[in-house]
Amino acid sequence: MNQTHSGKTAVSGHDLYRFLEVKTPFWKWIKRMVSYGFDENDDFIVTDKNVRDETAFGNHRKIKDYILTLDMAKEIAMIQRTDKGKQARQYFIEVEKQYRRPKPMTATEQLLLATQSIGEIDERVTKLEDTFPISNAQQQELNQLEHAVAIKHLGGMNSNAYRKLKGKVFSQGWRAFNRHFHIPRYCELPKLEFEKGKEYLKMWAPDTDLRIEIQEANGQTNMF
């Protein structure tokens, strides 16, 4: 825990990362955290940091570190949803109370401050969570729905079209889905868009050329 030139409490991104025991590589993790609505030079700055490394020249090497404001560190701890995250959040809340305290506070005042701080964080976390990618369970639900819709258009799992064209139909369905929601992969659909995603899949149909291939594979002559 340090202070910036303006007197604000600051937290090392690497220190917080190690405390939280995150399994993802630091650079992937910190970039994802930053993408949740934080601004450089407002919520954090990027700086060089010397760390000890016995294999490096002079036993030290230089790395990039993210220096976070207390508010940003607190919110990052909150959204981890782990015991370590809860511990870090409580610690930051206590630090925040100490720095905000102009004079000794009564127990009632301390409780009020803590309640207000947590309330503000919870509100922002709720907004952040809406931008999070859908959960594994939601991914599975979309997968099952897309599978069912594709099978219906193929004429069932026992159809010739299913045996010959299922990969093509599945692939076209997901490409259309990703293009509609402006995402690289369906698993990155924001939670806020989950219900819309389900409705889209229910309404999706193969394009005309693919429908013709399906009907020819199934020995049908009519398109509709």
PDB file of C-alpha atoms in Angstrom:
ATOM      1  CA  MET A   1       0.000   0.000   0.000  1.00  0.00           C
ATOM      2  CA  ASN A   2       1.459   3.344  -1.111  1.00  0.00           C
ATOM      3  CA  GLN A   3       0.399   6.916  -1.772  1.00  0.00           C
ATOM      4  CA  THR A   4       0.400   8.788  -5.074  1.00  0.00           C
ATOM      5  CA  HIS A   5       1.786  12.312  -5.446  1.00  0.00           C
ATOM      6  CA  SER A   6      -1.742  13.635  -4.960  1.00  0.00           C
ATOM      7  CA  GLY A   7      -2.034  11.849  -1.634  1.00  0.00           C
ATOM      8  CA  LYS A   8      -4.356   9.081  -2.807  1.00  0.00           C
ATOM      9  CA  THR A   9      -3.885   5.555  -1.534  1.00  0.00           C
ATOM     10  CA  ALA A  10      -2.441   3.292  -4.239  1.00  0.00           C
ATOM     11  CA  VAL A  11      -2.129  -0.482  -4.607  1.00  0.00           C
ATOM     12  CA  SER A  12       0.335  -2.465  -6.737  1.00  0.00           C
ATOM     13  CA  GLY A  13      -1.461  -4.605  -9.300  1.00  0.00           C
ATOM     14  CA  HIS A  14       1.194  -7.332  -8.960  1.00  0.00           C
ATOM     15  CA  ASP A  15       0.837  -7.364  -5.162  1.00  0.00           C
ATOM     16  CA  LEU A  16      -2.942  -7.652  -5.388  1.00  0.00           C
ATOM     17  CA  TYR A  17      -2.635 -10.365  -8.055  1.00  0.00           C
ATOM     18  CA  ARG A  18      -0.352 -12.453  -5.834  1.00  0.00           C
ATOM     19  CA  PHE A  19      -2.574 -12.033  -2.781  1.00  0.00           C
ATOM     20  CA  LEU A  20      -5.694 -13.082  -4.700  1.00  0.00           C
ATOM     21  CA  GLU A  21      -3.848 -16.208  -5.919  1.00  0.00           C
ATOM     22  CA  VAL A  22      -5.149 -15.783  -9.464  1.00  0.00           C
ATOM     23  CA  LYS A  23      -4.293 -18.685 -11.772  1.00  0.00           C
ATOM     24  CA  THR A  24      -4.516 -16.712 -15.026  1.00  0.00           C
ATOM     25  CA  PRO A  25      -1.225 -15.081 -16.152  1.00  0.00           C
ATOM     26  CA  PHE A  26      -0.922 -11.557 -14.747  1.00  0.00           C
ATOM     27  CA  TRP A  27      -1.074  -9.716 -18.064  1.00  0.00           C
ATOM     28  CA  LYS A  28      -4.201 -11.486 -19.208  1.00  0.00           C
ATOM     29  CA  TRP A  29      -5.844 -10.970 -15.833  1.00  0.00           C
ATOM     30  CA  ILE A  30      -4.997  -7.266 -15.436  1.00  0.00           C
ATOM     31  CA  LYS A  31      -6.101  -6.434 -18.984  1.00  0.00           C
ATOM     32  CA  ARG A  32      -9.435  -8.092 -18.318  1.00  0.00           C
ATOM     33  CA  MET A  33      -9.819  -6.194 -15.047  1.00  0.00           C
ATOM     34  CA  VAL A  34      -9.000  -2.885 -16.736  1.00  0.00           C
ATOM     35  CA  SER A  35     -11.617  -3.570 -19.426  1.00  0.00           C
ATOM     36  CA  TYR A  36     -14.381  -3.434 -16.811  1.00  0.00           C
ATOM     37  CA  GLY A  37     -14.769   0.317 -17.080  1.00  0.00           C
ATOM     38  CA  PHE A  38     -11.533   1.633 -15.567  1.00  0.00           C
ATOM     39  CA  ASP A  39      -9.576   4.518 -17.111  1.00  0.00           C
ATOM     40  CA  GLU A  40      -5.807   4.946 -17.283  1.00  0.00           C
ATOM     41  CA  ASN A  41      -4.469   8.015 -15.408  1.00  0.00           C
ATOM     42  CA  ASP A  42      -7.727   8.156 -13.469  1.00  0.00           C
ATOM     43  CA  ASP A  43      -8.172   4.721 -11.900  1.00  0.00           C
ATOM     44  CA  PHE A  44      -4.655   3.410 -12.558  1.00  0.00           C
ATOM     45  CA  ILE A  45      -1.278   4.168 -14.086  1.00  0.00           C
ATOM     46  CA  VAL A  46       1.278   1.857 -15.714  1.00  0.00           C
ATOM     47  CA  THR A  47       4.840   2.125 -14.453  1.00  0.00           C
ATOM     48  CA  ASP A  48       8.139   0.253 -14.406  1.00  0.00           C
ATOM     49  CA  LYS A  49       9.060  -1.825 -11.372  1.00  0.00           C
ATOM     50  CA  ASN A  50      12.310  -3.562 -10.465  1.00  0.00           C
ATOM     51  CA  VAL A  51      11.950  -7.098  -9.156  1.00  0.00           C
ATOM     52  CA  ARG A  52      14.563  -9.526  -7.886  1.00  0.00           C
ATOM     53  CA  ASP A  53      15.552 -12.199 -10.399  1.00  0.00           C
ATOM     54  CA  GLU A  54      18.614 -14.366  -9.759  1.00  0.00           C
ATOM     55  CA  THR A  55      18.816 -15.242 -13.468  1.00  0.00           C
ATOM     56  CA  ALA A  56      18.920 -11.613 -14.640  1.00  0.00           C
ATOM     57  CA  PHE A  57      21.931  -9.318 -14.948  1.00  0.00           C
ATOM     58  CA  GLY A  58      22.480  -7.646 -11.583  1.00  0.00           C
ATOM     59  CA  ASN A  59      19.922 -10.020 -10.019  1.00  0.00           C
ATOM     60  CA  HIS A  60      17.113  -7.633 -10.958  1.00  0.00           C
ATOM     61  CA  ARG A  61      14.852  -7.144 -13.954  1.00  0.00           C
ATOM     62  CA  LYS A  62      12.325  -4.504 -14.903  1.00  0.00           C
ATOM     63  CA  ILE A  63       8.621  -5.296 -15.314  1.00  0.00           C
ATOM     64  CA  LYS A  64       5.496  -3.275 -15.954  1.00  0.00           C
ATOM     65  CA  ASP A  65       3.216  -2.794 -12.973  1.00  0.00           C
ATOM     66  CA  TYR A  66      -0.257  -1.341 -12.710  1.00  0.00           C
ATOM     67  CA  ILE A  67      -0.667   1.079  -9.803  1.00  0.00           C
ATOM     68  CA  LEU A  68      -4.331   1.049  -8.809  1.00  0.00           C
ATOM     69  CA  THR A  69      -6.387   3.503  -6.820  1.00  0.00           C
ATOM     70  CA  LEU A  70      -7.901   2.118  -3.644  1.00  0.00           C
ATOM     71  CA  ASP A  71     -11.375   2.213  -5.203  1.00  0.00           C
ATOM     72  CA  MET A  72     -10.246   0.210  -8.222  1.00  0.00           C
ATOM     73  CA  ALA A  73      -8.393  -2.354  -6.074  1.00  0.00           C
ATOM     74  CA  LYS A  74     -11.453  -2.718  -3.867  1.00  0.00           C
ATOM     75  CA  GLU A  75     -13.771  -3.333  -6.810  1.00  0.00           C
ATOM     76  CA  ILE A  76     -11.372  -5.815  -8.411  1.00  0.00           C
ATOM     77  CA  ALA A  77     -11.256  -7.736  -5.122  1.00  0.00           C
ATOM     78  CA  MET A  78     -15.044  -7.699  -4.986  1.00  0.00           C
ATOM     79  CA  ILE A  79     -15.587  -9.184  -8.440  1.00  0.00           C
ATOM     80  CA  GLN A  80     -13.206 -12.114  -7.839  1.00  0.00           C
ATOM     81  CA  ARG A  81     -15.922 -13.817  -5.756  1.00  0.00           C
ATOM     82  CA  THR A  82     -13.365 -15.828  -3.786  1.00  0.00           C
ATOM     83  CA  ASP A  83     -12.417 -15.940  -0.108  1.00  0.00           C
ATOM     84  CA  LYS A  84      -9.197 -14.109  -0.940  1.00  0.00           C
ATOM     85  CA  GLY A  85     -11.209 -11.469  -2.742  1.00  0.00           C
ATOM     86  CA  LYS A  86     -13.438 -10.987   0.293  1.00  0.00           C
ATOM     87  CA  GLN A  87     -10.401 -10.665   2.567  1.00  0.00           C
ATOM     88  CA  ALA A  88      -8.827  -8.059   0.292  1.00  0.00           C
ATOM     89  CA  ARG A  89     -12.055  -6.094   0.038  1.00  0.00           C
ATOM     90  CA  GLN A  90     -12.469  -5.978   3.818  1.00  0.00           C
ATOM     91  CA  TYR A  91      -8.871  -4.843   4.188  1.00  0.00           C
ATOM     92  CA  PHE A  92      -9.347  -2.050   1.642  1.00  0.00           C
ATOM     93  CA  ILE A  93     -12.541  -0.949   3.368  1.00  0.00           C
ATOM     94  CA  GLU A  94     -10.662  -0.651   6.654  1.00  0.00           C
ATOM     95  CA  VAL A  95      -7.885   1.316   4.951  1.00  0.00           C
ATOM     96  CA  GLU A  96     -10.466   3.546   3.311  1.00  0.00           C
ATOM     97  CA  LYS A  97     -12.075   4.271   6.674  1.00  0.00           C
ATOM     98  CA  GLN A  98      -8.721   5.189   8.182  1.00  0.00           C
ATOM     99  CA  TYR A  99      -7.845   7.600   5.380  1.00  0.00           C
ATOM    100  CA  ARG A 100     -11.284   9.167   5.297  1.00  0.00           C
ATOM    101  CA  ARG A 101     -11.456   9.656   9.040  1.00  0.00           C
ATOM    102  CA  PRO A 102     -10.868  13.353   9.873  1.00  0.00           C
ATOM    103  CA  LYS A 103     -11.299  12.677  13.582  1.00  0.00           C
ATOM    104  CA  PRO A 104     -12.039   9.699  15.827  1.00  0.00           C
ATOM    105  CA  MET A 105     -15.426   8.285  14.858  1.00  0.00           C
ATOM    106  CA  THR A 106     -18.039   6.630  16.974  1.00  0.00           C
ATOM    107  CA  ALA A 107     -19.014   3.031  16.316  1.00  0.00           C
ATOM    108  CA  THR A 108     -22.208   4.243  14.658  1.00  0.00           C
ATOM    109  CA  GLU A 109     -20.264   6.537  12.319  1.00  0.00           C
ATOM    110  CA  GLN A 110     -17.861   3.747  11.399  1.00  0.00           C
ATOM    111  CA  LEU A 111     -20.745   1.405  10.622  1.00  0.00           C
ATOM    112  CA  LEU A 112     -22.448   4.049   8.489  1.00  0.00           C
ATOM    113  CA  LEU A 113     -19.276   4.716   6.494  1.00  0.00           C
ATOM    114  CA  ALA A 114     -18.659   1.018   5.874  1.00  0.00           C
ATOM    115  CA  THR A 115     -22.281   0.504   4.787  1.00  0.00           C
ATOM    116  CA  GLN A 116     -22.143   3.412   2.353  1.00  0.00           C
ATOM    117  CA  SER A 117     -18.843   2.232   0.863  1.00  0.00           C
ATOM    118  CA  ILE A 118     -20.051  -1.333   0.349  1.00  0.00           C
ATOM    119  CA  GLY A 119     -23.311  -0.069  -1.122  1.00  0.00           C
ATOM    120  CA  GLU A 120     -21.509   2.028  -3.710  1.00  0.00           C
ATOM    121  CA  ILE A 121     -19.231  -0.867  -4.650  1.00  0.00           C
ATOM    122  CA  ASP A 122     -22.094  -3.347  -4.901  1.00  0.00           C
ATOM    123  CA  GLU A 123     -23.947  -0.999  -7.232  1.00  0.00           C
ATOM    124  CA  ARG A 124     -20.959  -0.657  -9.556  1.00  0.00           C
ATOM    125  CA  VAL A 125     -20.195  -4.374  -9.371  1.00  0.00           C
ATOM    126  CA  THR A 126     -23.759  -5.132 -10.448  1.00  0.00           C
ATOM    127  CA  LYS A 127     -23.292  -2.910 -13.487  1.00  0.00           C
ATOM    128  CA  LEU A 128     -19.933  -4.516 -14.239  1.00  0.00           C
ATOM    129  CA  GLU A 129     -21.366  -8.011 -13.981  1.00  0.00           C
ATOM    130  CA  ASP A 130     -23.870  -7.196 -16.710  1.00  0.00           C
ATOM    131  CA  THR A 131     -20.907  -6.778 -19.066  1.00  0.00           C
ATOM    132  CA  PHE A 132     -19.279 -10.065 -17.978  1.00  0.00           C
ATOM    133  CA  PRO A 133     -19.387 -12.955 -20.477  1.00  0.00           C
ATOM    134  CA  ILE A 134     -22.141 -15.505 -19.918  1.00  0.00           C
ATOM    135  CA  SER A 135     -21.473 -18.300 -17.427  1.00  0.00           C
ATOM    136  CA  ASN A 136     -20.591 -21.880 -18.322  1.00  0.00           C
ATOM    137  CA  ALA A 137     -24.170 -22.926 -17.568  1.00  0.00           C
ATOM    138  CA  GLN A 138     -25.510 -20.239 -19.909  1.00  0.00           C
ATOM    139  CA  GLN A 139     -23.030 -21.281 -22.612  1.00  0.00           C
ATOM    140  CA  GLN A 140     -24.311 -24.838 -22.308  1.00  0.00           C
ATOM    141  CA  GLU A 141     -27.919 -23.637 -22.554  1.00  0.00           C
ATOM    142  CA  LEU A 142     -27.165 -21.704 -25.760  1.00  0.00           C
ATOM    143  CA  ASN A 143     -25.271 -24.696 -27.144  1.00  0.00           C
ATOM    144  CA  GLN A 144     -28.195 -27.020 -26.516  1.00  0.00           C
ATOM    145  CA  LEU A 145     -30.647 -24.540 -28.028  1.00  0.00           C
ATOM    146  CA  GLU A 146     -28.548 -24.000 -31.159  1.00  0.00           C
ATOM    147  CA  HIS A 147     -28.145 -27.779 -31.491  1.00  0.00           C
ATOM    148  CA  ALA A 148     -31.914 -28.335 -31.261  1.00  0.00           C
ATOM    149  CA  VAL A 149     -32.694 -25.588 -33.786  1.00  0.00           C
ATOM    150  CA  ALA A 150     -30.091 -26.906 -36.235  1.00  0.00           C
ATOM    151  CA  ILE A 151     -31.410 -30.481 -35.940  1.00  0.00           C
ATOM    152  CA  LYS A 152     -34.933 -29.248 -36.634  1.00  0.00           C
ATOM    153  CA  HIS A 153     -33.805 -27.531 -39.842  1.00  0.00           C
ATOM    154  CA  LEU A 154     -31.828 -30.605 -40.870  1.00  0.00           C
ATOM    155  CA  GLY A 155     -34.923 -32.786 -40.594  1.00  0.00           C
ATOM    156  CA  GLY A 156     -33.947 -34.706 -37.478  1.00  0.00           C
ATOM    157  CA  MET A 157     -30.933 -36.686 -36.320  1.00  0.00           C
ATOM    158  CA  ASN A 158     -31.855 -39.648 -38.547  1.00  0.00           C
ATOM    159  CA  SER A 159     -31.953 -37.599 -41.726  1.00  0.00           C
ATOM    160  CA  ASN A 160     -29.395 -37.746 -44.530  1.00  0.00           C
ATOM    161  CA  ALA A 161     -28.903 -33.988 -44.183  1.00  0.00           C
ATOM    162  CA  TYR A 162     -27.936 -34.414 -40.529  1.00  0.00           C
ATOM    163  CA  ARG A 163     -25.241 -36.928 -41.422  1.00  0.00           C
ATOM    164  CA  LYS A 164     -23.907 -34.871 -44.331  1.00  0.00           C
ATOM    165  CA  LEU A 165     -24.462 -31.247 -43.391  1.00  0.00           C
ATOM    166  CA  LYS A 166     -24.698 -30.913 -39.608  1.00  0.00           C
ATOM    167  CA  GLY A 167     -21.243 -29.320 -39.309  1.00  0.00           C
ATOM    168  CA  LYS A 168     -22.065 -26.789 -41.999  1.00  0.00           C
ATOM    169  CA  VAL A 169     -25.399 -25.868 -40.403  1.00  0.00           C
ATOM    170  CA  PHE A 170     -23.962 -25.568 -36.891  1.00  0.00           C
ATOM    171  CA  SER A 171     -21.108 -23.424 -38.187  1.00  0.00           C
ATOM    172  CA  GLN A 172     -23.399 -21.101 -40.153  1.00  0.00           C
ATOM    173  CA  GLY A 173     -25.661 -20.673 -37.133  1.00  0.00           C
ATOM    174  CA  TRP A 174     -22.844 -19.596 -34.823  1.00  0.00           C
ATOM    175  CA  ARG A 175     -21.307 -17.291 -37.423  1.00  0.00           C
ATOM    176  CA  ALA A 176     -24.625 -15.510 -37.823  1.00  0.00           C
ATOM    177  CA  PHE A 177     -25.036 -15.329 -34.019  1.00  0.00           C
ATOM    178  CA  ASN A 178     -21.581 -13.832 -33.460  1.00  0.00           C
ATOM    179  CA  ARG A 179     -22.034 -11.360 -36.284  1.00  0.00           C
ATOM    180  CA  HIS A 180     -25.412 -10.222 -34.939  1.00  0.00           C
ATOM    181  CA  PHE A 181     -24.057  -9.560 -31.436  1.00  0.00           C
ATOM    182  CA  HIS A 182     -20.660  -8.215 -32.616  1.00  0.00           C
ATOM    183  CA  ILE A 183     -18.618 -10.768 -30.662  1.00  0.00           C
ATOM    184  CA  PRO A 184     -15.755 -13.076 -31.756  1.00  0.00           C
ATOM    185  CA  ARG A 185     -17.224 -16.177 -30.048  1.00  0.00           C
ATOM    186  CA  TYR A 186     -20.646 -16.966 -28.614  1.00  0.00           C
ATOM    187  CA  CYS A 187     -19.112 -17.630 -25.187  1.00  0.00           C
ATOM    188  CA  GLU A 188     -18.232 -13.922 -24.964  1.00  0.00           C
ATOM    189  CA  LEU A 189     -21.860 -12.823 -25.145  1.00  0.00           C
ATOM    190  CA  PRO A 190     -22.501 -10.327 -22.287  1.00  0.00           C
ATOM    191  CA  LYS A 191     -24.809 -11.649 -19.582  1.00  0.00           C
ATOM    192  CA  LEU A 192     -27.102  -8.698 -20.226  1.00  0.00           C
ATOM    193  CA  GLU A 193     -27.716 -10.048 -23.748  1.00  0.00           C
ATOM    194  CA  PHE A 194     -28.354 -13.673 -22.736  1.00  0.00           C
ATOM    195  CA  GLU A 195     -32.140 -13.654 -23.177  1.00  0.00           C
ATOM    196  CA  LYS A 196     -31.814 -11.870 -26.526  1.00  0.00           C
ATOM    197  CA  GLY A 197     -29.294 -14.515 -27.528  1.00  0.00           C
ATOM    198  CA  LYS A 198     -31.803 -17.275 -26.841  1.00  0.00           C
ATOM    199  CA  GLU A 199     -34.509 -15.505 -28.825  1.00  0.00           C
ATOM    200  CA  TYR A 200     -32.144 -15.034 -31.761  1.00  0.00           C
ATOM    201  CA  LEU A 201     -31.275 -18.734 -31.878  1.00  0.00           C
ATOM    202  CA  LYS A 202     -34.947 -19.730 -31.745  1.00  0.00           C
ATOM    203  CA  MET A 203     -35.651 -17.514 -34.775  1.00  0.00           C
ATOM    204  CA  TRP A 204     -32.523 -18.419 -36.766  1.00  0.00           C
ATOM    205  CA  ALA A 205     -32.753 -20.413 -40.012  1.00  0.00           C
ATOM    206  CA  PRO A 206     -30.145 -21.489 -42.586  1.00  0.00           C
ATOM    207  CA  ASP A 207     -29.765 -19.277 -45.633  1.00  0.00           C
ATOM    208  CA  THR A 208     -31.482 -20.172 -48.922  1.00  0.00           C
ATOM    209  CA  ASP A 209     -28.522 -22.006 -50.472  1.00  0.00           C
ATOM    210  CA  LEU A 210     -28.043 -24.165 -47.391  1.00  0.00           C
ATOM    211  CA  ARG A 211     -31.770 -24.932 -47.191  1.00  0.00           C
ATOM    212  CA  ILE A 212     -31.606 -26.162 -50.770  1.00  0.00           C
ATOM    213  CA  GLU A 213     -28.657 -28.430 -49.884  1.00  0.00           C
ATOM    214  CA  ILE A 214     -30.601 -29.796 -46.917  1.00  0.00           C
ATOM    215  CA  GLN A 215     -33.654 -30.546 -49.018  1.00  0.00           C
ATOM    216  CA  GLU A 216     -31.604 -32.189 -51.757  1.00  0.00           C
ATOM    217  CA  ALA A 217     -29.823 -34.320 -49.157  1.00  0.00           C
ATOM    218  CA  ASN A 218     -33.163 -35.400 -47.761  1.00  0.00           C
ATOM    219  CA  GLY A 219     -34.606 -36.048 -51.204  1.00  0.00           C
ATOM    220  CA  GLN A 220     -37.190 -33.239 -50.961  1.00  0.00           C
ATOM    221  CA  THR A 221     -38.366 -31.131 -53.891  1.00  0.00           C
ATOM    222  CA  ASN A 222     -40.230 -28.326 -52.134  1.00  0.00           C
ATOM    223  CA  MET A 223     -38.419 -25.589 -50.260  1.00  0.00           C
ATOM    224  CA  PHE A 224     -41.345 -24.584 -48.038  1.00  0.00           C
TER     225      PHE A 224
END
